[in-house]
PDB file of C-alpha atoms in Angstrom:
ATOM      1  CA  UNK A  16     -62.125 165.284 119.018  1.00 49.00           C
ATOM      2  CA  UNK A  17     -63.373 165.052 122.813  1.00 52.00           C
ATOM      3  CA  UNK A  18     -66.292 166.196 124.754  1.00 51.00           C
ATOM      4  CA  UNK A  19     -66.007 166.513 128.145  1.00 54.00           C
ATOM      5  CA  UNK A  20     -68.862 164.562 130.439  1.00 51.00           C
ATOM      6  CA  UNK A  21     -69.612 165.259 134.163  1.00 52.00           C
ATOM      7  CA  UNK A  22     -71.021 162.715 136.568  1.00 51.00           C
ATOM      8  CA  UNK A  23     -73.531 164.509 139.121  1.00 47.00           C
ATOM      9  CA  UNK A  24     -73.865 163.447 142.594  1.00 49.00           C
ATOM     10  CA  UNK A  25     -76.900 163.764 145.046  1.00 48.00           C
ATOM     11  CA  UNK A  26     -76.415 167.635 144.894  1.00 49.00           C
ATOM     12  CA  UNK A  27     -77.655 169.789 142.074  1.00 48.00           C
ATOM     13  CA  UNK A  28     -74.358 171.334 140.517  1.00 49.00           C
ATOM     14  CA  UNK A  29     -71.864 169.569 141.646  1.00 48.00           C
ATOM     15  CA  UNK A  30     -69.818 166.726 139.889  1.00 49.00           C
ATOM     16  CA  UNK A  31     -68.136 163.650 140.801  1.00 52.00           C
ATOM     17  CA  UNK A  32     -66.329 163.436 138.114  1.00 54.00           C
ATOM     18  CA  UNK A  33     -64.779 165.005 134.910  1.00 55.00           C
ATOM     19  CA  UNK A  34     -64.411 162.643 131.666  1.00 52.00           C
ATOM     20  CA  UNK A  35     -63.493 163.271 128.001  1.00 53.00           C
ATOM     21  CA  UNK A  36     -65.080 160.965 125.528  1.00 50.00           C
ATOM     22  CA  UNK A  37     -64.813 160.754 121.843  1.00 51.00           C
ATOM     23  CA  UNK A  38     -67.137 162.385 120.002  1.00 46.00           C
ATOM     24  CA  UNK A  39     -67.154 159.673 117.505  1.00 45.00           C
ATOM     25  CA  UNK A  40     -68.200 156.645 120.243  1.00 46.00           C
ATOM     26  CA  UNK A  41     -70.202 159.083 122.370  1.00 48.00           C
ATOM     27  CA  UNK A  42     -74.120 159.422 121.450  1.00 48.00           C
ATOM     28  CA  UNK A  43     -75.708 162.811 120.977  1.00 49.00           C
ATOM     29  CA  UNK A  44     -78.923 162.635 123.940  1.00 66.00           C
ATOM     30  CA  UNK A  45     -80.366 166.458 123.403  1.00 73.00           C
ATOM     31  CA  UNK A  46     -83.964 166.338 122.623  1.00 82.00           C
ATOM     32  CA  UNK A  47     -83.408 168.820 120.284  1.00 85.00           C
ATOM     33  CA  UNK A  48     -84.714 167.512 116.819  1.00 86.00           C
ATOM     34  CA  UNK A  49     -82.086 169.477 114.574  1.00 86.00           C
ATOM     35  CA  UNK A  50     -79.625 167.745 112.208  1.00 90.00           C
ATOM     36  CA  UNK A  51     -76.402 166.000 113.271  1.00 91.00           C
ATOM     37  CA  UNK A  52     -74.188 169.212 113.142  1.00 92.00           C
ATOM     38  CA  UNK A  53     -77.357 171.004 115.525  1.00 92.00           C
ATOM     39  CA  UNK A  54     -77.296 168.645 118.015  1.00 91.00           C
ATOM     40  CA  UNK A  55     -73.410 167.882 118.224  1.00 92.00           C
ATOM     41  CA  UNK A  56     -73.155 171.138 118.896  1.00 93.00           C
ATOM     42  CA  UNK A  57     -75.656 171.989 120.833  1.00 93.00           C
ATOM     43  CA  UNK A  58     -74.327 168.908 123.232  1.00 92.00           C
ATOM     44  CA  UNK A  59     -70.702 170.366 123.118  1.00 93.00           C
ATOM     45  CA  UNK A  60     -72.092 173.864 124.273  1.00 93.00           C
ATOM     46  CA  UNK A  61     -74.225 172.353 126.873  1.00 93.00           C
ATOM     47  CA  UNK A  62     -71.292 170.158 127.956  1.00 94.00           C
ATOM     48  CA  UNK A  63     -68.925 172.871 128.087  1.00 94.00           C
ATOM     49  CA  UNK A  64     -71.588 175.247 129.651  1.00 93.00           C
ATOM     50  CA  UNK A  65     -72.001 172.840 132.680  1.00 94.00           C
ATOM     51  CA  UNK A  66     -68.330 171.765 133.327  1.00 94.00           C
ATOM     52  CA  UNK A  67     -67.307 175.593 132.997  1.00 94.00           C
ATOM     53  CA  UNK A  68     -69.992 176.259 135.936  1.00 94.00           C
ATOM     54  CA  UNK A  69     -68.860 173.013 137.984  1.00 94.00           C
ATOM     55  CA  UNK A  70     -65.147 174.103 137.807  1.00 95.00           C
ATOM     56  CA  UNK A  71     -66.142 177.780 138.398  1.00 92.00           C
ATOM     57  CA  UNK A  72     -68.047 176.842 141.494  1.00 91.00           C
ATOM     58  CA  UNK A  73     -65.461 174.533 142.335  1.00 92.00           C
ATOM     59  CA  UNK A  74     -62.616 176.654 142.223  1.00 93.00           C
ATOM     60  CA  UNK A  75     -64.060 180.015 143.597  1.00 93.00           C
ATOM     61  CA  UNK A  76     -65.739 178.487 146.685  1.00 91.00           C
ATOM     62  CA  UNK A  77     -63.055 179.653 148.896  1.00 91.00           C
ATOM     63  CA  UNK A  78     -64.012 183.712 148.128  1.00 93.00           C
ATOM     64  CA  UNK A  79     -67.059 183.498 149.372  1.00 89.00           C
ATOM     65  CA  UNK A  80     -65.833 182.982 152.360  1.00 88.00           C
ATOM     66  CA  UNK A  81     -63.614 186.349 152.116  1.00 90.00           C
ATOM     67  CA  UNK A  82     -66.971 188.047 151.189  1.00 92.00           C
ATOM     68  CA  UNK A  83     -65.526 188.305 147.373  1.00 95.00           C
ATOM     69  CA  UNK A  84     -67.880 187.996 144.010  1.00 93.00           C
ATOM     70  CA  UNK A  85     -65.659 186.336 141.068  1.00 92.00           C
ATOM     71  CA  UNK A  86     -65.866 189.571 139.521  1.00 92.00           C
ATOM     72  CA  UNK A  87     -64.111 191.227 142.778  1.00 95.00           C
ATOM     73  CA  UNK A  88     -61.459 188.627 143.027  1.00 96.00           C
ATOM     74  CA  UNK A  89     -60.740 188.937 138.914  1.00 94.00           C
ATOM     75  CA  UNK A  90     -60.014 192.373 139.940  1.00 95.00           C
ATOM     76  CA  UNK A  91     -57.649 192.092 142.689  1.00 97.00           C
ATOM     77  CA  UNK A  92     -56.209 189.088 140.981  1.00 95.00           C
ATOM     78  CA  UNK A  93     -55.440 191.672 137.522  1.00 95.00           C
ATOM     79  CA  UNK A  94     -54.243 194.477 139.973  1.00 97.00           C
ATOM     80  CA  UNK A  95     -51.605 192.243 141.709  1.00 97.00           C
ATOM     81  CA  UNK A  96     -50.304 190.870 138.233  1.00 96.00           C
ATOM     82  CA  UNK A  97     -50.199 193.707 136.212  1.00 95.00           C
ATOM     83  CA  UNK A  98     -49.957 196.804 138.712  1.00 95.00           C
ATOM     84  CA  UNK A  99     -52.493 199.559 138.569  1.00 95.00           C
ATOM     85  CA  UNK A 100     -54.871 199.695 135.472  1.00 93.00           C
ATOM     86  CA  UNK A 101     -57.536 202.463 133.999  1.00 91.00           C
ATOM     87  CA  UNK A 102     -60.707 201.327 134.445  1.00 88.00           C
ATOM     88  CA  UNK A 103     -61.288 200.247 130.948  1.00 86.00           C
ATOM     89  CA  UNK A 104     -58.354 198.128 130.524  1.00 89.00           C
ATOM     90  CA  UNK A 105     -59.185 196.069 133.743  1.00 91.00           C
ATOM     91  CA  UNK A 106     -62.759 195.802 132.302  1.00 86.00           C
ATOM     92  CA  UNK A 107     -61.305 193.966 129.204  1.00 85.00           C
ATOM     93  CA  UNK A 108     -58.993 191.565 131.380  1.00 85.00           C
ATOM     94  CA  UNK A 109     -61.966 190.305 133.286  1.00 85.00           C
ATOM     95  CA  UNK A 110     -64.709 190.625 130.846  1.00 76.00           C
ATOM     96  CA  UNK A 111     -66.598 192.549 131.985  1.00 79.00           C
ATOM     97  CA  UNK A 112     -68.492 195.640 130.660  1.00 75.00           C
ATOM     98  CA  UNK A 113     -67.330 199.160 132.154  1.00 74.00           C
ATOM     99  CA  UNK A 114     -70.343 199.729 133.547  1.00 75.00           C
ATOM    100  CA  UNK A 115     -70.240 196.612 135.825  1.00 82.00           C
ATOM    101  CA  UNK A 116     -66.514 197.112 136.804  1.00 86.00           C
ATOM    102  CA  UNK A 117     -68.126 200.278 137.946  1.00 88.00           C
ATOM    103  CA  UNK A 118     -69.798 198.873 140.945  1.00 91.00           C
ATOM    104  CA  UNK A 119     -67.720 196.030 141.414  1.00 93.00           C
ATOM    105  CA  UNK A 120     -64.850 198.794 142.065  1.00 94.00           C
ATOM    106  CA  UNK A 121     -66.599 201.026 144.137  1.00 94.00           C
ATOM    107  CA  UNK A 122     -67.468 198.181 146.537  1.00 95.00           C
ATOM    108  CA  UNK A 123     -64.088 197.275 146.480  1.00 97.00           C
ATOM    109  CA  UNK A 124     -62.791 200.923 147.602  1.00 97.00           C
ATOM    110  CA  UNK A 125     -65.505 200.682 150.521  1.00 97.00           C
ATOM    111  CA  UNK A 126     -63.847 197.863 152.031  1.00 97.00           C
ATOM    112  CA  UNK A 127     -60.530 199.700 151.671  1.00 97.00           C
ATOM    113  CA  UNK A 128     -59.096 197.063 148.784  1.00 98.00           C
ATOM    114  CA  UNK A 129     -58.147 199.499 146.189  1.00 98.00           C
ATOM    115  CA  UNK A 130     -58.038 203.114 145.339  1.00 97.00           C
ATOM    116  CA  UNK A 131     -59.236 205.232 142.070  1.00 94.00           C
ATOM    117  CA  UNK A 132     -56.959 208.347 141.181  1.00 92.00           C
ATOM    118  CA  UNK A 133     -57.128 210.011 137.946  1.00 89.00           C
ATOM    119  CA  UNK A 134     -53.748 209.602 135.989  1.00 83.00           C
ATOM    120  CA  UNK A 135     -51.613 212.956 136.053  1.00 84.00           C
ATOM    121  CA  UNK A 136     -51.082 212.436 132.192  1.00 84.00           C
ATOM    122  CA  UNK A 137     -54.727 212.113 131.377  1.00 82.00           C
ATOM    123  CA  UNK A 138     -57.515 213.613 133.657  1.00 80.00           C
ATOM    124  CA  UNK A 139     -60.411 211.898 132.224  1.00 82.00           C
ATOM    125  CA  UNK A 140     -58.845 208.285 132.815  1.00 84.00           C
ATOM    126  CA  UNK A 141     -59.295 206.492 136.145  1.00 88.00           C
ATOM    127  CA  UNK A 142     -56.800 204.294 136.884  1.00 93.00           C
ATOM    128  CA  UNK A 143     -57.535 201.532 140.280  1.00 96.00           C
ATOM    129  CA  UNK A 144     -54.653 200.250 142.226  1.00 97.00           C
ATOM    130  CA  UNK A 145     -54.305 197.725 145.188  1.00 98.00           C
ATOM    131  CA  UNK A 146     -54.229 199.446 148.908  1.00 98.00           C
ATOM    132  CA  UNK A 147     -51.908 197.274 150.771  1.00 98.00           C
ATOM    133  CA  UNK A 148     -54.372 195.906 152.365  1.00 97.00           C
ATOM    134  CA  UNK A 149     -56.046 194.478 148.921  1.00 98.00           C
ATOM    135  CA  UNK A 150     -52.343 193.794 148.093  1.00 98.00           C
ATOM    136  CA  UNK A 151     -52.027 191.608 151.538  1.00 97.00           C
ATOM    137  CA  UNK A 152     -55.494 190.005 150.659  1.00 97.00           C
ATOM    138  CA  UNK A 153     -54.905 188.576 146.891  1.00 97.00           C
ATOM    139  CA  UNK A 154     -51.531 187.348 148.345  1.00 97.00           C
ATOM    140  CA  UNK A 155     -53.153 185.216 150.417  1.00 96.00           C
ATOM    141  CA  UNK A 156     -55.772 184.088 148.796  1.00 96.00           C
ATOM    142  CA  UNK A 157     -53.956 183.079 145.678  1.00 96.00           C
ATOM    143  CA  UNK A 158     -51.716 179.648 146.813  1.00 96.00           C
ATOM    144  CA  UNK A 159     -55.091 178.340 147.854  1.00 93.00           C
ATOM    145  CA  UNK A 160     -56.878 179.435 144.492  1.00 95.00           C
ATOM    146  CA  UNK A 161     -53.590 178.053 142.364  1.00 96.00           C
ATOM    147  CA  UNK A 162     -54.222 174.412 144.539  1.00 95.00           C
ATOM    148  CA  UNK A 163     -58.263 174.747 143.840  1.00 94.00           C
ATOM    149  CA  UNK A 164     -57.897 175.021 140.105  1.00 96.00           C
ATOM    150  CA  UNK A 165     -54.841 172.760 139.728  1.00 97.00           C
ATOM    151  CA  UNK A 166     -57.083 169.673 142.087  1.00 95.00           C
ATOM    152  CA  UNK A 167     -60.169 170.596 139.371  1.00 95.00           C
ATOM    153  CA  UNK A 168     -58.027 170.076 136.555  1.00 96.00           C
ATOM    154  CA  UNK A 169     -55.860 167.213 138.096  1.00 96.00           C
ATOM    155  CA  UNK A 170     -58.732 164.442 136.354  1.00 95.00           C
ATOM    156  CA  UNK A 171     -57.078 165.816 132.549  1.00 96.00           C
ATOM    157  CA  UNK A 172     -53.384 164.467 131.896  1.00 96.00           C
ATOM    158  CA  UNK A 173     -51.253 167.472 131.205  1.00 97.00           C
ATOM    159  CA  UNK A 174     -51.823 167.025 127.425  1.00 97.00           C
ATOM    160  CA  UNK A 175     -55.797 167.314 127.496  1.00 97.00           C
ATOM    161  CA  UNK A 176     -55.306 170.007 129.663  1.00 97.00           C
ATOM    162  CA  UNK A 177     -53.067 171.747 127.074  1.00 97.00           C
ATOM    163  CA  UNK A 178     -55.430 170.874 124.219  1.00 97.00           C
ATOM    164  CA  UNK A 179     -58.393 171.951 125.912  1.00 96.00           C
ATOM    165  CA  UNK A 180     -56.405 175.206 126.617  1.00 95.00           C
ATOM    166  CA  UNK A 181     -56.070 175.326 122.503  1.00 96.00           C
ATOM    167  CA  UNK A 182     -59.586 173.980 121.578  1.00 95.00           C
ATOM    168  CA  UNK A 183     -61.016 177.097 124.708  1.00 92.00           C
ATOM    169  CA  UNK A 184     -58.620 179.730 122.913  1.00 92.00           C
ATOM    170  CA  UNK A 185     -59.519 178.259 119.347  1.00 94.00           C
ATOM    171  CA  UNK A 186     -63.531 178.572 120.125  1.00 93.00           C
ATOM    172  CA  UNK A 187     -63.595 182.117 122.151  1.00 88.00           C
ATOM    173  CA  UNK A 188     -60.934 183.622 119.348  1.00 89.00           C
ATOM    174  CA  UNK A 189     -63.559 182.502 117.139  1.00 92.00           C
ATOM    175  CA  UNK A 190     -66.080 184.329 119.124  1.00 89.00           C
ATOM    176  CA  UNK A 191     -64.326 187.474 118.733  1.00 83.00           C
ATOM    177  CA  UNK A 192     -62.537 187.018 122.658  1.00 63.00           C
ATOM    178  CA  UNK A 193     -59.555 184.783 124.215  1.00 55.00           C
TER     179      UNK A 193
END
């Protein structure tokens, strides 16, 4: 089993560097004062906490400079792939609760991205689509996203980056998400 360890440079949350380790040769430094099987894990969620955020921030830099949240670009991004969705189905593709899609939808429509319309079928579902100029926005901004999260991931050979795309389904499946 690996853990993954970042190196930190001068700023706070950033990373130099991305390394998997073996549990087995790697000590356990949380101050915590549980038993083994507390403080392995509590160093594997801390470990996967902080290189989830590092990517994250890594990856996602470029939206801020597009004036998109995550959230926002998670919902352009699900709109493009999978066409027009009710609001509570696009909820569950970006985790989010309905409530929260909420807003992060309506400030979407402001800036003309997508559009709500209540499906002909069934008046009390909302379903959001792209505008073409939300459609013209996630198609550019994906071939740079695709190159961010493929240079983040490039320090894993393509087998660690398969099994920790197994171990992440394996422990959020667990969770009771994927």
């Amino acid at each position: 089993m690996f853990l993954i360890q970042l190196d930190t440079n001068t700023q706070p949350g950033y990373y130099d560097d991305i390394k998997l380790f073996d549990v087995e040769q790697t000590l356990m430094p949380t101050h915590y004062p549980g038993n083994e099987d507390e403080r392995r894990a509590l160093e594997a969620y801390i470990k996967l906490s902080r290189a989830a955020e590092a990517v994250n921030n890594r990856v996602n830099e470029h939206l801020h400079e597009r004036g998109l949240t995550v959230s926002q670009f998670g919902v352009l991004e699900a709109l493009f792939y999978r066409g027009p969705l009710p609001v509570g189905q696009l909820a569950e593709k970006i985790l989010r609760s309905s409530a929260n899609l909420t807003l992060v939808v309506d400030n979407l429509a402001k800036r003309g991205l997508v559009a709500r319309a209540r499906r002909p079928d069934d008046r009390r579902c909302i379903e959001v689509s792209l505008t073409d100029e939300g459609r013209a926005l996630i198609a550019g901004l994906m071939p740079n996203h695709v190159r961010g999260v493929v240079a983040a991931f490039a320090v894993l050979s393509a087998e660690e980056q398969m099994e920790l795309a197994a171990l992440s389904r394996r422990l959020g499946l667990a969770q009771g998400t994927t």
